[in-house]
Short mmCIF file of C-alpha atoms and ligand atoms in Angstrom, two decimals:
data_model
loop_
_atom_site.label_atom_id
_atom_site.label_comp_id
_atom_site.label_asym_id
_atom_site.label_seq_id
_atom_site.Cartn_x
_atom_site.Cartn_y
_atom_site.Cartn_z
CA UNK A 1 -41.63 61.42 61.94
CA UNK A 2 -43.03 60.91 65.44
CA UNK A 3 -45.01 63.09 67.78
CA UNK A 4 -44.23 61.76 71.28
CA UNK A 5 -47.00 59.90 72.99
CA UNK A 6 -49.62 59.74 70.27
CA UNK A 7 -50.23 57.43 67.34
CA UNK A 8 -50.75 59.18 63.99
CA UNK A 9 -54.27 59.98 62.86
CA UNK A 10 -53.29 58.95 59.32
CA UNK A 11 -50.64 56.33 58.63
CA UNK A 12 -49.81 55.62 54.99
CA UNK A 13 -47.27 52.91 54.16
CA UNK A 14 -45.86 51.69 50.85
CA UNK A 15 -48.63 53.24 48.76
CA UNK A 16 -48.45 52.32 45.08
CA UNK A 17 -50.66 53.59 42.28
CA UNK A 18 -50.24 53.12 38.55
CA UNK A 19 -52.58 54.15 35.74
CA UNK A 20 -52.89 52.12 32.55
CA UNK A 21 -52.07 53.78 29.23
CA UNK A 22 -54.27 52.40 26.47
CA UNK A 23 -54.02 52.58 22.70
CA UNK A 24 -55.74 51.26 19.61
CA UNK A 25 -59.37 50.46 18.88
CA UNK A 26 -59.50 47.76 21.54
CA UNK A 27 -57.93 49.99 24.17
CA UNK A 28 -55.04 47.60 24.71
CA UNK A 29 -52.85 48.50 27.69
CA UNK A 30 -49.46 49.52 26.31
CA UNK A 31 -47.87 50.81 29.50
CA UNK A 32 -48.46 52.13 32.99
CA UNK A 33 -47.93 55.57 34.50
CA UNK A 34 -46.20 55.16 37.86
CA UNK A 35 -47.96 57.86 39.91
CA UNK A 36 -47.03 56.60 43.41
CA UNK A 37 -44.18 54.19 44.07
CA UNK A 38 -44.14 53.17 47.73
CA UNK A 39 -45.13 56.38 49.53
CA UNK A 40 -45.00 56.55 53.35
CA UNK A 41 -46.67 59.40 55.23
CA UNK A 42 -47.96 60.09 58.73
CA UNK A 43 -50.22 62.93 59.84
CA UNK A 44 -50.99 63.57 63.50
CA UNK A 45 -54.23 65.11 64.79
CA UNK A 46 -54.27 68.89 64.65
CA UNK A 47 -51.17 69.32 62.47
CA UNK A 48 -50.60 70.49 58.91
CA UNK A 49 -48.28 68.47 56.70
CA UNK A 50 -47.24 70.22 53.51
CA UNK A 51 -46.73 68.10 50.39
CA UNK A 52 -44.63 69.72 47.66
CA UNK A 53 -43.13 68.83 44.31
CA UNK A 54 -43.34 69.74 40.66
CA UNK A 55 -46.40 69.07 38.55
CA UNK A 56 -46.73 65.32 37.89
CA UNK A 57 -44.84 64.22 41.02
CA UNK A 58 -47.89 62.34 42.34
CA UNK A 59 -49.00 64.67 45.15
CA UNK A 60 -52.57 65.09 43.88
CA UNK A 61 -52.87 61.32 43.30
CA UNK A 62 -51.65 60.79 46.87
CA UNK A 63 -54.46 62.95 48.28
CA UNK A 64 -57.10 61.15 46.22
CA UNK A 65 -55.83 57.66 47.02
CA UNK A 66 -55.83 58.44 50.76
CA UNK A 67 -59.49 59.48 50.48
CA UNK A 68 -60.22 56.48 48.23
CA UNK A 69 -61.50 58.73 45.47
CA UNK A 70 -59.24 56.47 43.41
CA UNK A 71 -58.08 53.00 44.42
CA UNK A 72 -54.45 52.17 45.20
CA UNK A 73 -52.69 49.13 43.71
CA UNK A 74 -50.78 48.28 46.90
CA UNK A 75 -49.84 49.63 50.30
CA UNK A 76 -51.87 50.53 53.35
CA UNK A 77 -53.82 53.57 54.58
CA UNK A 78 -54.80 53.45 58.23
CA UNK A 79 -56.94 56.21 59.73
CA UNK A 80 -58.45 56.95 63.12
CA UNK A 81 -57.65 56.66 66.80
CA UNK A 82 -56.41 57.50 69.31
CA UNK A 83 -58.07 54.25 70.49
CA UNK A 84 -56.75 51.26 68.55
CA UNK A 85 -60.33 50.03 68.08
CA UNK A 86 -61.12 53.21 66.12
CA UNK A 87 -58.23 52.76 63.63
CA UNK A 88 -59.53 51.61 60.26
CA UNK A 89 -57.85 49.99 57.29
CA UNK A 90 -59.15 52.44 54.68
CA UNK A 91 -58.40 50.19 51.70
CA UNK A 92 -60.44 47.34 53.19
CA UNK A 93 -63.58 49.36 54.02
CA UNK A 94 -66.88 48.31 52.47
CA UNK A 95 -69.41 50.83 51.20
CA UNK A 96 -70.90 51.45 54.65
CA UNK A 97 -67.47 51.92 56.22
CA UNK A 98 -66.48 54.25 53.42
CA UNK A 99 -69.57 56.40 53.97
CA UNK A 100 -68.64 56.76 57.62
CA UNK A 101 -65.07 57.60 56.64
CA UNK A 102 -66.31 60.39 54.34
CA UNK A 103 -67.62 62.16 57.43
CA UNK A 104 -64.13 62.22 58.88
CA UNK A 105 -62.00 62.85 55.77
CA UNK A 106 -62.76 65.65 53.33
CA UNK A 107 -61.11 67.50 50.47
CA UNK A 108 -60.92 71.13 49.34
CA UNK A 109 -60.21 71.31 45.62
CA UNK A 110 -57.99 73.72 43.75
CA UNK A 111 -60.38 75.45 41.45
CA UNK A 112 -63.23 77.24 43.19
CA UNK A 113 -64.73 77.95 39.75
CA UNK A 114 -65.19 74.35 38.63
CA UNK A 115 -65.53 72.49 41.93
CA UNK A 116 -68.98 73.93 42.69
CA UNK A 117 -71.99 72.83 40.64
CA UNK A 118 -73.21 76.08 39.00
CA UNK A 119 -76.84 74.89 39.03
CA UNK A 120 -76.98 74.42 42.78
CA UNK A 121 -77.67 77.16 45.30
CA UNK A 122 -75.12 77.67 48.06
CA UNK A 123 -77.58 76.26 50.61
CA UNK A 124 -77.70 72.99 48.68
CA UNK A 125 -73.96 72.91 47.98
CA UNK A 126 -73.08 73.33 51.64
CA UNK A 127 -76.00 71.26 52.97
CA UNK A 128 -75.63 68.40 50.46
CA UNK A 129 -73.43 66.27 52.68
CA UNK A 130 -75.74 66.81 55.67
CA UNK A 131 -78.61 65.52 53.53
CA UNK A 132 -76.65 62.58 52.07
CA UNK A 133 -75.58 61.43 55.53
CA UNK A 134 -79.04 62.06 57.02
CA UNK A 135 -77.61 64.40 59.65
CA UNK A 136 -80.04 67.31 59.34
CA UNK A 137 -83.13 68.16 57.38
CA UNK A 138 -85.52 71.08 56.88
CA UNK A 139 -85.09 74.04 59.19
CA UNK A 140 -82.27 72.36 61.13
CA UNK A 141 -80.26 71.94 57.92
CA UNK A 142 -80.84 75.60 57.06
CA UNK A 143 -79.63 76.63 60.51
CA UNK A 144 -76.49 74.52 60.17
CA UNK A 145 -75.76 75.89 56.69
CA UNK A 146 -76.17 79.45 58.02
CA UNK A 147 -73.75 78.68 60.88
CA UNK A 148 -71.21 77.19 58.45
CA UNK A 149 -71.42 80.19 56.14
CA UNK A 150 -70.93 82.56 59.06
CA UNK A 151 -67.98 80.42 60.23
CA UNK A 152 -66.19 80.90 56.89
CA UNK A 153 -66.89 84.63 56.83
CA UNK A 154 -69.88 84.72 54.49
CA UNK A 155 -73.24 86.31 55.21
CA UNK A 156 -75.83 83.57 55.80
CA UNK A 157 -78.07 85.34 53.26
CA UNK A 158 -75.65 83.99 50.60
CA UNK A 159 -77.40 80.62 50.95
CA UNK A 160 -80.02 81.52 48.36
CA UNK A 161 -77.51 82.57 45.70
CA UNK A 162 -75.61 80.65 42.99
CA UNK A 163 -71.81 80.15 42.74
CA UNK A 164 -71.42 82.47 39.71
CA UNK A 165 -72.53 85.40 41.88
CA UNK A 166 -69.35 85.12 44.01
CA UNK A 167 -65.68 86.03 43.61
CA UNK A 168 -62.96 83.34 43.57
CA UNK A 169 -62.13 83.88 47.24
CA UNK A 170 -65.81 83.72 48.25
CA UNK A 171 -66.25 80.53 46.25
CA UNK A 172 -63.31 78.95 48.03
CA UNK A 173 -64.94 79.94 51.33
CA UNK A 174 -68.00 78.03 50.14
CA UNK A 175 -65.68 75.09 49.35
CA UNK A 176 -64.30 75.26 52.89
CA UNK A 177 -67.84 75.39 54.33
CA UNK A 178 -68.73 72.29 52.28
CA UNK A 179 -65.68 70.45 53.57
CA UNK A 180 -66.48 71.39 57.18
CA UNK A 181 -70.17 70.48 57.04
CA UNK A 182 -69.59 66.96 58.39
CA UNK A 183 -67.09 68.12 61.04
CA UNK A 184 -64.18 66.08 59.65
CA UNK A 185 -60.93 65.29 61.48
CA UNK A 186 -58.73 65.37 58.39
CA UNK A 187 -58.89 67.51 55.24
CA UNK A 188 -56.83 67.26 52.07
CA UNK A 189 -56.27 70.80 50.74
CA UNK A 190 -55.36 70.11 47.11
CA UNK A 191 -53.78 73.32 45.79
CA UNK A 192 -56.60 74.98 47.73
CA UNK A 193 -55.29 78.54 47.38
CA UNK A 194 -53.27 78.24 44.15
CA UNK A 195 -55.95 79.73 41.90
CA UNK A 196 -56.42 82.81 44.10
CA UNK A 197 -54.78 86.27 44.20
CA UNK A 198 -52.12 86.70 46.87
CA UNK A 199 -54.31 88.80 49.20
CA UNK A 200 -57.22 86.34 48.91
CA UNK A 201 -54.79 83.44 49.43
CA UNK A 202 -53.80 84.95 52.76
CA UNK A 203 -57.45 85.26 53.81
CA UNK A 204 -58.20 81.61 53.00
CA UNK A 205 -54.98 80.40 54.66
CA UNK A 206 -55.91 82.36 57.81
CA UNK A 207 -59.42 80.90 57.68
CA UNK A 208 -58.02 77.35 57.41
CA UNK A 209 -55.75 78.04 60.38
CA UNK A 210 -58.56 79.48 62.52
CA UNK A 211 -60.77 76.49 61.78
CA UNK A 212 -57.89 74.13 62.55
CA UNK A 213 -57.30 75.73 65.94
CA UNK A 214 -61.00 75.67 66.75
CA UNK A 215 -61.73 72.10 65.62
CA UNK A 216 -58.34 70.39 65.98
CA UNK A 217 -58.33 69.47 62.28
CA UNK A 218 -55.38 67.87 60.51
CA UNK A 219 -54.51 69.02 56.98
CA UNK A 220 -52.52 67.50 54.17
CA UNK A 221 -51.68 70.73 52.36
CA UNK A 222 -50.74 69.88 48.78
CA UNK A 223 -49.16 72.75 46.90
CA UNK A 224 -46.46 73.69 44.42
CA UNK A 225 -46.16 77.05 46.22
CA UNK A 226 -43.38 76.63 48.75
CA UNK A 227 -43.86 80.05 50.30
CA UNK A 228 -47.44 79.16 51.27
CA UNK A 229 -46.39 75.68 52.44
CA UNK A 230 -43.72 77.22 54.65
CA UNK A 231 -46.31 79.54 56.16
CA UNK A 232 -48.87 76.85 57.03
CA UNK A 233 -47.01 73.58 57.64
CA UNK A 234 -45.52 71.97 60.72
CA UNK A 235 -43.88 69.27 58.63
CA UNK A 236 -43.21 68.91 54.92
CA UNK A 237 -42.82 65.96 52.55
CA UNK A 238 -41.07 66.52 49.22
CA UNK A 239 -42.13 64.31 46.32
CA UNK A 240 -40.36 63.57 43.06
CA UNK A 241 -41.68 61.27 40.36
CA UNK A 242 -43.97 59.27 42.63
CA UNK A 243 -41.59 58.98 45.60
CA UNK A 244 -41.02 60.90 48.81
CA UNK A 245 -37.39 62.03 48.61
CA UNK A 246 -37.25 64.04 51.84
CA UNK A 247 -39.35 64.78 54.90
CA UNK A 248 -38.57 67.05 57.83
CA UNK A 249 -40.01 69.57 60.21
CA UNK A 250 -40.81 72.69 58.21
CA UNK A 251 -38.27 75.02 59.83
CA UNK A 252 -35.49 72.41 59.54
CA UNK A 253 -36.30 71.69 55.90
CA UNK A 254 -36.19 75.33 54.87
CA UNK A 255 -33.08 76.06 56.95
CA UNK A 256 -31.11 72.98 55.90
CA UNK A 257 -32.54 71.02 52.97
CA UNK A 258 -30.60 67.77 52.44
CA UNK A 259 -31.79 66.28 49.17
CA UNK A 260 -30.44 67.98 46.01
CA UNK A 261 -33.98 68.19 44.63
CA UNK A 262 -35.26 69.91 47.79
CA UNK A 263 -32.33 72.33 47.60
CA UNK A 264 -33.20 73.19 44.00
CA UNK A 265 -36.89 73.66 44.82
CA UNK A 266 -36.16 75.90 47.81
CA UNK A 267 -33.64 77.98 45.88
CA UNK A 268 -36.56 79.35 43.85
CA UNK A 269 -38.44 80.64 46.93
CA UNK A 270 -38.07 84.42 47.35
CA UNK A 271 -36.25 85.53 50.51
CA UNK A 272 -38.28 87.90 52.69
CA UNK A 273 -35.31 89.79 54.21
CA UNK A 274 -34.19 92.83 52.15
CA UNK A 275 -30.70 92.53 50.68
CA UNK A 276 -30.54 88.76 51.20
CA UNK A 277 -30.33 86.52 48.16
CA UNK A 278 -30.47 82.82 47.64
CA UNK A 279 -28.37 81.21 44.90
CA UNK A 280 -30.83 79.79 42.41
CA UNK A 281 -30.17 76.18 41.42
CA UNK A 282 -31.48 75.58 37.93
CA UNK A 283 -32.27 71.97 37.15
CA UNK A 284 -31.42 70.77 33.67
CA UNK A 285 -34.11 69.04 31.64
CA UNK A 286 -37.67 68.08 32.39
CA UNK A 287 -39.10 65.58 34.85
CA UNK A 288 -38.64 62.13 33.17
CA UNK A 289 -41.74 60.33 31.97
CA UNK A 290 -43.59 58.52 34.77
CA UNK A 291 -44.22 55.81 32.17
CA UNK A 292 -40.58 54.77 32.49
CA UNK A 293 -39.10 56.15 35.72
CA UNK A 294 -35.28 56.08 35.61
CA UNK A 295 -33.56 53.21 37.47
CA UNK A 296 -31.52 53.85 40.60
CA UNK A 297 -32.21 57.33 41.95
CA UNK A 298 -35.14 58.72 40.00
CA UNK A 299 -33.62 62.18 40.20
CA UNK A 300 -30.31 61.16 38.61
CA UNK A 301 -31.17 62.52 35.14
CA UNK A 302 -31.31 66.07 36.55
CA UNK A 303 -29.13 65.99 39.63
CA UNK A 304 -26.08 68.32 39.60
CA UNK A 305 -24.27 65.89 41.96
CA UNK A 306 -25.01 62.64 40.12
CA UNK A 307 -22.47 59.82 40.60
CA UNK A 308 -22.12 56.63 38.60
CA UNK A 309 -23.90 54.34 41.05
CA UNK A 310 -26.85 56.80 41.33
CA UNK A 311 -27.84 55.57 37.85
CA UNK A 312 -28.43 52.00 38.97
CA UNK A 313 -28.67 51.75 42.77
CA UNK A 314 -31.69 53.14 44.65
CA UNK A 315 -30.44 55.54 47.35
CA UNK A 316 -30.78 54.62 51.04
CA UNK A 317 -33.00 56.46 53.48
CA UNK A 318 -30.82 58.65 55.73
CA UNK A 319 -32.14 59.88 59.06
CA UNK A 320 -31.68 63.58 59.86
CA UNK A 321 -32.91 63.73 63.45
CA UNK A 322 -36.36 64.69 64.80
CA UNK A 323 -37.79 61.97 62.61
CA UNK A 324 -36.78 63.57 59.30
CA UNK A 325 -35.04 61.68 56.49
CA UNK A 326 -33.95 61.97 52.87
CA UNK A 327 -32.99 59.53 50.14
CA UNK A 328 -29.60 60.16 48.55
CA UNK A 329 -26.18 58.52 48.03
CA UNK A 330 -24.40 61.79 48.69
CA UNK A 331 -22.41 61.89 51.92
CA UNK A 332 -22.87 64.93 54.17
CA UNK A 333 -20.48 67.70 53.19
FE1 SF4 B 1 -28.30 63.11 43.14
FE2 SF4 B 1 -27.27 60.66 43.41
FE3 SF4 B 1 -28.41 61.88 45.49
FE4 SF4 B 1 -29.89 61.01 43.47
S1 SF4 B 1 -28.70 59.75 44.87
S2 SF4 B 1 -30.08 62.96 44.48
S3 SF4 B 1 -28.55 61.42 41.73
S4 SF4 B 1 -26.54 62.52 44.39
#
């Protein structure tokens, strides 16, 4: 999907990641989990791209592979710009290049209870990256930590306390402050509000939005919660069993989903308008094992519209206008 006049900040093409499955005393590899199978994705500066799909679809792996927290098997991840000389091949970066990249790409994790080291004070948690990258020390670091805490709505006096002294929402604010410490350009929000109560979710979502407007940040917002994704995203990618099956602008996707899987996912989202109901599409069966993804269309084992050739022929990519597309054999009705 293109934004006129600007190259993407993040350009992912053909990303593949498998994990070995080992067994026996010698840890012999007996199979591979296909977590990502040729994923394409673009994110432009200042926008939020939602990434949705059921548990195990590969969305969390995608976020980690982009940040090189885990290594991909194949494909490319290009990041930077707008000048061509600033665009880097993330998979080819050496240790020094990777350290520089860490300043520009950050992650906010799902669980604010386990993602913060309980033995570290907030000042150290938030200031750790500043210290690691040699950006501030002593009183200057304290001042920057205080500013970051104030920016995420926490009293700077919190710096001397430990994570267990805070609520879930406050801990996630600390997580946001940590992610912002290096003034990144791109942040992966990996189920960043999923562990929080609805009212606290709204506060964190609003905080992320405010920070985005202020700093021009881009987010990859990974979530299984479609209502939240709809609220925050400009564009959405839908993943199923390691593949992107549909992508579109958020409003278009929710108004007119094309892929049968997207339709089923969206049918479960509550409708805000009183009296209006959406017909729920219940999918039969579970997601097939990523150890042996089905041939042809990977969704064919659960699709209510499955046709014979879906079982053996991979579906083509069909354009939907405004840069959106979906993968399906089904003709438009
Ligand atoms: Fe369903 Fe066939 Fe389309 Fe796959 S290609 S989503 S099985 S209709």
